[in-house]
């Protein structure tokens, strides 16, 4: 059968990676383009076994790129959520704890008579 052997998918994923700044995924998508192109050439020669192997290589590279993209997206979302949660909850309590510690520390060190603990 004549098909594109994931050439369009590979090129689309590569373009998306370039536009989104996911340069690390090019390690998967560029080989996918190469495998897909080699699969097309093998198919034109009539070597269907080689075409199937190269086609599967392109598919595996594309799936790997998609999986890594999803994992990265999840990590970014979780990181932003954690940082946002920490920064919003710690801004007021950190200030209170800092001054509270400083006041108590001052009183302990200098034996202050006006200790309001």
Coordinates of N, CA, C and O in Angstrom, one line a residue:
X1 N 0.8 -1.2 0.0 CA 0.0 0.0 0.0 C 0.9 1.2 0.0 O 1.9 1.3 0.6
X2 N 0.4 2.2 -0.7 CA 1.1 3.5 -0.8 C 0.6 4.4 0.3 O -0.6 4.7 0.3
X3 N 1.4 5.0 1.1 CA 1.0 5.9 2.1 C 2.2 6.9 2.4 O 3.3 6.7 1.8
X4 N 2.0 7.8 3.3 CA 3.1 8.7 3.6 C 4.0 8.2 4.7 O 5.0 8.8 5.0
X5 N 3.6 7.1 5.3 CA 4.5 6.5 6.3 C 4.8 7.4 7.4 O 6.0 7.5 7.9
X6 N 3.9 8.2 7.9 CA 4.0 9.2 9.0 C 4.9 10.4 8.6 O 5.4 11.0 9.6
X7 N 5.1 10.7 7.4 CA 5.9 11.8 7.0 C 5.1 13.1 7.5 O 5.7 14.0 8.1
X8 N 3.8 13.2 7.2 CA 3.1 14.4 7.6 C 3.0 14.5 9.1 O 3.2 15.7 9.6
X9 N 2.8 13.4 9.8 CA 2.8 13.5 11.3 C 4.2 14.0 11.8 O 4.3 14.8 12.7
X10 N 5.2 13.4 11.2 CA 6.6 13.8 11.7 C 6.9 15.2 11.4 O 7.5 15.9 12.3
X11 N 6.6 15.7 10.3 CA 6.8 17.1 9.9 C 5.9 18.0 10.8 O 6.4 19.1 11.3
X12 N 4.7 17.6 11.0 CA 3.8 18.4 11.9 C 4.3 18.5 13.3 O 4.3 19.6 13.9
X13 N 4.7 17.4 13.8 CA 5.3 17.4 15.2 C 6.5 18.2 15.3 O 6.8 19.0 16.3
X14 N 7.4 18.2 14.3 CA 8.6 19.0 14.3 C 8.3 20.4 14.2 O 8.9 21.2 15.0
X15 N 7.3 20.8 13.4 CA 6.9 22.2 13.3 C 6.3 22.7 14.6 O 6.7 23.8 15.1
X16 N 5.5 21.9 15.3 CA 4.9 22.3 16.6 C 6.0 22.4 17.6 O 6.0 23.3 18.4
X17 N 7.0 21.5 17.6 CA 8.1 21.6 18.5 C 8.9 22.9 18.3 O 9.3 23.5 19.3
X18 N 9.1 23.3 17.1 CA 9.9 24.5 16.8 C 9.1 25.7 17.3 O 9.6 26.6 17.8
X19 N 7.8 25.7 17.0 CA 7.0 26.9 17.3 C 6.7 27.0 18.8 O 6.6 28.1 19.4
X20 N 6.7 25.9 19.5 CA 6.4 25.9 21.0 C 7.7 26.0 21.8 O 7.6 26.1 23.0
X21 N 8.9 25.9 21.2 CA 10.1 26.0 21.9 C 10.5 24.7 22.6 O 11.3 24.7 23.5
X22 N 9.9 23.6 22.1 CA 10.3 22.3 22.7 C 11.4 21.7 21.9 O 11.3 20.6 21.2
X23 N 12.6 22.3 21.9 CA 13.7 21.9 21.1 C 14.2 20.5 21.4 O 14.7 19.8 20.5
X24 N 14.1 20.1 22.7 CA 14.6 18.8 23.1 C 13.8 17.7 22.4 O 14.3 16.6 22.2
X25 N 12.6 17.9 21.9 CA 11.8 16.9 21.2 C 12.3 16.7 19.8 O 11.9 15.7 19.2
X26 N 13.1 17.6 19.3 CA 13.6 17.4 17.9 C 14.5 16.1 17.9 O 14.7 15.6 16.8
X27 N 15.0 15.7 19.0 CA 15.8 14.5 19.1 C 14.9 13.3 18.6 O 15.5 12.3 18.1
X28 N 13.6 13.4 18.8 CA 12.7 12.3 18.4 C 12.1 12.6 17.0 O 11.9 11.7 16.2
X29 N 11.7 13.9 16.8 CA 11.0 14.1 15.6 C 11.8 14.2 14.3 O 11.3 13.8 13.2
X30 N 13.0 14.6 14.4 CA 13.9 14.6 13.2 C 14.2 13.2 12.8 O 14.1 12.9 11.6
X31 N 14.6 12.3 13.7 CA 14.7 10.9 13.2 C 13.4 10.3 12.7 O 13.5 9.4 11.8
X32 N 12.3 10.7 13.2 CA 11.0 10.3 12.7 C 10.8 10.7 11.2 O 10.4 9.8 10.4
X33 N 11.2 11.9 10.9 CA 11.2 12.3 9.5 C 12.1 11.4 8.6 O 11.7 11.0 7.5
X34 N 13.3 11.2 9.1 CA 14.3 10.3 8.4 C 13.7 8.9 8.2 O 13.7 8.4 7.1
X35 N 13.2 8.3 9.3 CA 12.6 7.0 9.1 C 11.4 7.0 8.2 O 11.3 6.0 7.3
X36 N 10.6 8.0 8.2 CA 9.4 8.0 7.3 C 9.8 8.2 5.9 O 9.3 7.5 5.0
X37 N 10.9 9.0 5.6 CA 11.4 9.2 4.3 C 12.0 7.9 3.8 O 11.8 7.5 2.6
X38 N 12.8 7.2 4.6 CA 13.4 5.9 4.2 C 12.3 4.9 4.0 O 12.4 4.0 3.1
X39 N 11.2 4.9 4.7 CA 10.1 4.0 4.5 C 9.4 4.2 3.2 O 9.1 3.3 2.4
X40 N 9.3 5.5 2.8 CA 8.7 5.8 1.5 C 9.6 5.3 0.4 O 9.1 4.7 -0.6
X41 N 10.9 5.5 0.5 CA 11.9 5.0 -0.5 C 11.9 3.5 -0.6 O 11.9 2.9 -1.7
X42 N 11.8 2.8 0.5 CA 11.8 1.3 0.5 C 10.5 0.8 -0.1 O 10.5 -0.2 -0.8
X43 N 9.4 1.5 0.1 CA 8.1 1.2 -0.4 C 8.1 1.3 -2.0 O 7.6 0.5 -2.7
X44 N 8.7 2.4 -2.4 CA 8.9 2.6 -3.9 C 9.7 1.6 -4.6 O 9.5 1.2 -5.7
X45 N 10.7 1.1 -3.8 CA 11.6 0.0 -4.4 C 10.9 -1.4 -4.3 O 11.4 -2.3 -4.9
X46 N 9.8 -1.4 -3.6 CA 9.1 -2.7 -3.4 C 9.6 -3.5 -2.2 O 9.1 -4.7 -2.1
X47 N 10.4 -3.0 -1.4 CA 10.9 -3.7 -0.2 C 10.0 -3.4 0.9 O 10.2 -2.5 1.7
X48 N 8.9 -4.2 1.0 CA 7.8 -3.9 2.0 C 8.3 -4.2 3.4 O 7.8 -3.6 4.3
X49 N 9.2 -5.2 3.6 CA 9.6 -5.5 4.9 C 10.4 -4.3 5.5 O 10.3 -3.9 6.6
X50 N 11.3 -3.8 4.7 CA 12.1 -2.6 5.1 C 11.2 -1.4 5.3 O 11.4 -0.7 6.3
X51 N 10.2 -1.2 4.5 CA 9.3 -0.1 4.6 C 8.5 -0.2 5.9 O 8.4 0.8 6.6
X52 N 8.1 -1.4 6.3 CA 7.4 -1.6 7.5 C 8.3 -1.3 8.7 O 7.9 -0.7 9.7
X53 N 9.5 -1.8 8.7 CA 10.5 -1.5 9.8 C 10.7 0.0 10.0 O 10.7 0.5 11.1
X54 N 11.0 0.7 8.9 CA 11.2 2.1 8.9 C 10.0 2.9 9.3 O 10.1 3.8 10.1
X55 N 8.8 2.4 8.9 CA 7.5 3.1 9.2 C 7.3 2.9 10.7 O 6.9 3.9 11.4
X56 N 7.6 1.7 11.3 CA 7.4 1.5 12.7 C 8.4 2.4 13.5 O 8.1 2.9 14.6
X57 N 9.6 2.5 13.0 CA 10.6 3.4 13.6 C 10.1 4.9 13.7 O 10.3 5.5 14.7
X58 N 9.5 5.3 12.6 CA 9.0 6.7 12.6 C 7.8 6.8 13.6 O 7.7 7.8 14.3
X59 N 7.0 5.8 13.7 CA 5.9 5.8 14.6 C 6.3 5.8 16.0 O 5.9 6.6 16.9
X60 N 7.3 5.0 16.3 CA 7.9 5.0 17.7 C 8.5 6.3 18.1 O 8.3 6.8 19.2
X61 N 9.2 6.9 17.2 CA 9.8 8.2 17.4 C 8.7 9.3 17.7 O 8.9 10.1 18.6
X62 N 7.7 9.3 16.9 CA 6.6 10.2 17.0 C 5.9 10.0 18.4 O 5.5 11.0 19.1
X63 N 5.6 8.8 18.7 CA 4.9 8.5 20.0 C 5.8 8.9 21.2 O 5.3 9.5 22.1
X64 N 7.1 8.7 21.1 CA 8.0 9.1 22.1 C 8.0 10.6 22.3 O 8.0 11.1 23.4
X65 N 8.0 11.3 21.2 CA 8.0 12.8 21.3 C 6.7 13.3 21.9 O 6.7 14.2 22.8
X66 N 5.5 12.7 21.6 CA 4.3 13.0 22.2 C 4.2 12.7 23.7 O 3.8 13.6 24.5
X67 N 4.7 11.6 24.1 CA 4.7 11.2 25.5 C 5.6 12.2 26.3 O 5.2 12.7 27.3
X68 N 6.8 12.5 25.8 CA 7.7 13.4 26.5 C 7.1 14.8 26.5 O 7.2 15.6 27.5
X69 N 6.3 15.2 25.5 CA 5.7 16.5 25.5 C 4.6 16.6 26.6 O 4.5 17.6 27.3
X70 N 3.8 15.5 26.7 CA 2.8 15.5 27.7 C 3.4 15.5 29.1 O 2.9 16.2 30.0
X71 N 4.5 14.7 29.3 CA 5.1 14.6 30.6 C 5.7 16.0 31.0 O 5.5 16.5 32.1
X72 N 6.3 16.7 30.0 CA 6.8 18.0 30.3 C 5.7 19.0 30.6 O 5.9 19.8 31.5
X73 N 4.6 18.9 29.9 CA 3.5 19.8 30.1 C 2.9 19.6 31.5 O 2.7 20.6 32.2
X74 N 2.8 18.3 32.0 CA 2.3 18.0 33.3 C 3.3 18.6 34.3 O 2.9 19.2 35.3
X75 N 4.6 18.4 34.1 CA 5.6 18.9 35.1 C 5.6 20.4 35.2 O 5.7 21.0 36.3
X76 N 5.4 21.1 34.1 CA 5.3 22.6 34.1 C 4.1 23.0 34.8 O 4.1 23.9 35.7
X77 N 2.9 22.4 34.6 CA 1.7 22.7 35.3 C 1.8 22.5 36.8 O 1.4 23.4 37.6
X78 N 2.4 21.4 37.2 CA 2.5 21.1 38.6 C 3.5 22.1 39.2 O 3.3 22.6 40.3
X79 N 4.6 22.4 38.6 CA 5.6 23.3 39.1 C 5.0 24.7 39.3 O 5.2 25.3 40.3
X80 N 4.3 25.2 38.3 CA 3.6 26.5 38.4 C 2.6 26.5 39.6 O 2.6 27.4 40.4
X81 N 1.8 25.4 39.7 CA 0.9 25.3 40.8 C 1.5 25.3 42.1 O 1.1 26.0 43.1
X82 N 2.6 24.6 42.3 CA 3.3 24.5 43.6 C 4.0 25.9 43.9 O 3.8 26.3 45.0
X83 N 4.6 26.5 42.9 CA 5.2 27.8 43.1 C 4.2 28.8 43.5 O 4.4 29.6 44.4
X84 N 3.1 28.8 42.8 CA 2.0 29.8 43.1 C 1.4 29.6 44.5 O 1.2 30.5 45.2
X85 N 1.2 28.3 44.8 CA 0.6 28.0 46.1 C 1.6 28.4 47.2 O 1.2 29.0 48.2
X86 N 2.9 28.1 47.1 CA 3.9 28.5 48.1 C 4.0 30.0 48.2 O 4.1 30.5 49.3
X87 N 4.1 30.7 47.1 CA 4.3 32.1 47.2 C 3.1 32.8 47.8 O 3.2 33.8 48.5
X88 N 1.9 32.4 47.5 CA 0.7 33.1 48.0 C 0.5 32.8 49.5 O 0.0 33.6 50.3
X89 N 0.8 31.5 50.0 CA 0.6 31.2 51.4 C 1.7 31.6 52.3 O 1.6 31.8 53.4
X90 N 2.9 31.8 51.7 CA 4.1 32.1 52.6 C 4.3 33.6 52.7 O 5.1 33.9 53.6
X91 N 3.8 34.4 51.9 CA 4.1 35.8 52.0 C 3.7 36.4 53.3 O 4.5 37.1 53.9
X92 N 2.6 36.2 53.8 CA 2.2 36.8 55.1 C 2.8 36.0 56.3 O 3.2 36.6 57.3
X93 N 2.8 34.7 56.3 CA 3.2 33.9 57.4 C 4.8 34.0 57.5 O 5.3 34.0 58.7
X94 N 5.5 34.1 56.5 CA 6.9 34.3 56.5 C 7.3 35.6 57.2 O 8.2 35.6 58.0
X95 N 6.6 36.6 56.9 CA 6.9 37.9 57.5 C 6.6 37.9 59.0 O 7.4 38.3 59.8
X96 N 5.5 37.3 59.4 CA 5.2 37.1 60.8 C 6.2 36.3 61.5 O 6.7 36.7 62.6
X97 N 6.6 35.1 60.9 CA 7.5 34.3 61.6 C 8.9 34.9 61.7 O 9.6 34.8 62.7
X98 N 9.3 35.7 60.7 CA 10.6 36.4 60.8 C 10.6 37.4 61.9 O 11.5 37.4 62.7
X99 N 9.6 38.2 62.0 CA 9.6 39.2 63.1 C 9.4 38.6 64.4 O 10.0 39.0 65.4
X100 N 8.6 37.6 64.5 CA 8.3 36.9 65.8 C 9.6 36.2 66.3 O 10.0 36.4 67.4
X101 N 10.3 35.6 65.4 CA 11.6 35.0 65.7 C 12.6 36.0 66.2 O 13.3 35.9 67.2
X102 N 12.7 37.1 65.4 CA 13.6 38.1 65.7 C 13.4 38.7 67.1 O 14.3 39.0 67.9
X103 N 12.1 39.0 67.4 CA 11.8 39.6 68.7 C 12.1 38.6 69.9 O 12.7 39.0 70.8
X104 N 11.7 37.3 69.7 CA 12.0 36.4 70.8 C 13.5 36.1 70.9 O 14.0 36.0 72.0
X105 N 14.2 36.1 69.8 CA 15.7 35.9 69.8 C 16.3 37.1 70.5 O 17.2 36.9 71.4
X106 N 15.9 38.3 70.3 CA 16.4 39.5 70.9 C 16.2 39.4 72.4 O 17.1 39.7 73.2
X107 N 15.0 39.0 72.8 CA 14.7 38.9 74.3 C 15.5 37.8 74.9 O 16.0 38.0 76.1
X108 N 15.8 36.7 74.3 CA 16.5 35.6 74.9 C 18.0 36.0 75.1 O 18.6 35.7 76.1
X109 N 18.5 36.7 74.1 CA 20.0 37.0 74.1 C 20.3 38.1 75.1 O 21.3 38.1 75.7
X110 N 19.4 39.1 75.2 CA 19.8 40.3 76.0 C 19.0 40.3 77.3 O 19.0 41.3 78.0
X111 N 18.3 39.3 77.7 CA 17.5 39.2 78.9 C 16.6 40.5 79.1 O 16.7 41.2 80.1
X112 N 15.9 40.7 78.1 CA 15.0 41.9 78.1 C 14.0 41.8 79.2 O 13.4 40.8 79.4
X113 N 13.8 43.0 79.9 CA 12.7 42.9 81.0 C 11.3 43.2 80.4 O 10.4 42.9 81.1
X114 N 11.3 43.6 79.2 CA 10.0 43.9 78.6 C 9.6 42.8 77.6 O 9.3 43.0 76.4
X115 N 9.6 41.6 78.0 CA 9.4 40.4 77.2 C 7.9 40.1 77.1 O 7.2 39.9 78.1
X116 N 7.3 40.2 75.9 CA 5.9 40.0 75.7 C 5.6 38.7 75.0 O 5.2 38.7 73.9
X117 N 6.0 37.6 75.5 CA 5.8 36.3 74.8 C 4.4 35.8 74.9 O 3.7 35.8 75.8

